[in-house]
Amino acid sequence: MAAHVPLPPGLPQLLKAGTRYFSSQQESLFSHITACRALALCLRTSYGPLGRSKLVITHLGKPLFTAHAGTILRELELENPVARMLGAASQAQEEETGDGANAVVLLAGALLDNAEKLVRAGLPVAAVRDGYEVACKEAVRLLPGLACHTLADLRDPDRVAWVLRTAVGSKLFGYQDFLAGLVARCCVAALSPEGTFEPDNVRLCQVPGGGVTDSCLLEGMVFCTEAESRAHQAHQARIAVYCCPFGLAHTETKGTVLFQGPAEMRAYSEEELLGRRVRAIAEEGAGVVVVGGRVDPLALQYADQLGLMVVRLNSRLELQCLCRAVGALPLASLVPPPPGALGHCRHVYLTEIGSTAVVVFRQDSGSCPVATVLLRGATTELLCSLEEAVTDGLNTYKALVGDRRLLPGAGAVEMALAVRLATLGTYIPSPEQYAILEFAQALKTLPVALAENAGLPVNKTMAALEALHQLGTATAGIRLGEGGAPTMDAAREGVLDSLLVKERAIRLAVHTATTLLGVSHILVAKKSGGPKVRAENPNWDLEPDALE
């Protein structure tokens, strides 16, 4: 019988066997800053409109070819707890504003990297955190003063397209003018009379084939499906929407029917009952029936006899959007629609785009609260990039509805803040001044990444950019994709960023960095699961960390 080996005194005696813990500064801070640095370096090459793409193979074996930081972080299975916190912060930025997810990771990684240098030099962690918080407050205070434009009219498609060029072009460079105009038209079409905008009111439909410029905007909805009935079109149709199968409901257990006499037995027939329900739907004036479940062949036969068009949708979200588009109420059972439950659509028809069959619900211009962007592309990867670019444009427009102020892009804001914070840091006689100076250096990593990904000479470009900002040109940015001078006037060229997006990105990056700097212990519980299967490895029953 093996002798019992007691655990060392202290924290190991309080935790369950198999739990890993990191307590010293070397383990809990420096080693995990290295993980955050690795994540930032992974996404650094994808920053900006000329960033390179990543080929990500998911756990299901599905390949993803994308340069979108939000998509990459969603598919990466991060094991390091600190890196997972940084990824969660980037995804929060993606969900709130739709843009700036990569900037959060790069800025937070640079802040942690510079904090490591200060801590190793002997500066207390508390002083570093206080300096970062002071610099963050000052940067947020300076942002409104750097605003160069204001979107005056949210319903002007040309002006909105000029504003959205940067957000759309950062994901698909080269088509920013066409896509910005397309996104601007759909945003203006989906803007409510009260001035509110919800990105969910704009639906995206991917149809393989054609080119990017074949994409178009449709007032209504498009579904990649076929009509179940023989009727393939309806004009000025009234629409009944059912969340249930198109047929009689069946119980999960056997049912019993009790008849009081032979007359009731002769009158009872499920076929007649189903026929009466379908005829009642047609008598109420419905010309199109949209269902969210299976379609019974017998019910479909009755629908064909009555000339009803039957469309099946598998997504409950698509049913809800269709109800908003046509003004219908979803019904939970196959009953005649009550007054006010039927929707209306000008034209419903089945057509073929490329080699894909689609059902189109087209409404009158200006009367439909839901718009659909039909995306065309030669490959699946191009269609995914188009969807990411359009989604970022929609979220940027939503941010502009809340705050219409715009900042110069192309790294101009980051360099302007870095120059002013560096000046501020030299006049603060306290240990926090070192953290403020490192904060200013961390802001410069964003324009440096832009220059690197564009293939520009980094030292020459950054020297010219900083010289312009030292002279007071706060709108000077990096010129991408063109020859000539490495810098440009971002405000004049129309390279603009939303102030709300930039402010939230800075706040979130600083909050993440200061939170991680305040961690003193990291406790990792043992992974759940049953006993492992014996393998050829002699250490098959040990965790990989225990082997190291």
Coordinates of N, CA and C in Angstrom, one line a residue, residues 7 22 36 45 50 62 239 249 276 371 390 396 412 414 423 456 458 487 497 522:
L7 N 0.4 17.2 1.5 CA 0.5 18.3 0.7 C 1.3 19.4 1.4
F22 N -0.9 30.0 -9.6 CA 0.3 30.9 -9.9 C 0.3 32.0 -8.9
C36 N -0.5 37.4 -23.6 CA -1.2 38.6 -24.2 C -0.4 39.2 -25.3
T45 N -0.8 41.7 -37.6 CA -0.7 41.7 -39.1 C -2.0 41.8 -39.8
L50 N -5.1 47.1 -45.2 CA -4.1 46.2 -45.9 C -3.6 45.1 -45.1
K62 N -13.9 23.1 -40.3 CA -14.3 24.1 -41.3 C -13.2 25.2 -41.4
I239 N -50.5 37.8 -46.3 CA -49.6 36.7 -45.8 C -50.0 36.3 -44.4
A249 N -51.5 18.9 -35.7 CA -50.5 18.6 -34.6 C -50.7 17.2 -34.2
R276 N -60.8 21.6 -43.9 CA -61.5 22.7 -43.5 C -60.6 23.9 -42.9
A371 N -34.8 46.0 -44.6 CA -34.2 46.0 -45.9 C -33.2 44.8 -46.0
V390 N -20.0 44.8 -44.4 CA -21.3 45.4 -44.4 C -21.7 45.5 -42.9
T396 N -21.3 50.9 -37.4 CA -20.7 52.2 -37.3 C -21.8 53.3 -37.5
A412 N -4.2 59.1 -37.2 CA -4.0 60.5 -36.8 C -4.3 60.8 -35.3
E414 N -4.4 58.6 -32.8 CA -3.5 57.9 -31.9 C -2.2 58.8 -31.7
T423 N 3.8 65.1 -23.7 CA 4.0 66.5 -23.1 C 3.5 66.6 -21.7
L456 N 5.2 50.1 -45.8 CA 5.9 51.4 -45.9 C 7.1 51.4 -45.0
V458 N 8.8 52.1 -42.0 CA 8.2 52.4 -40.7 C 8.9 53.6 -40.1
T487 N 2.5 60.5 -45.7 CA 1.4 61.1 -44.9 C 0.4 61.8 -45.7
D497 N -13.1 58.2 -38.5 CA -13.5 57.2 -37.5 C -14.6 57.9 -36.6
I522 N -3.5 33.5 -9.7 CA -4.3 32.9 -10.8 C -4.5 31.4 -10.4

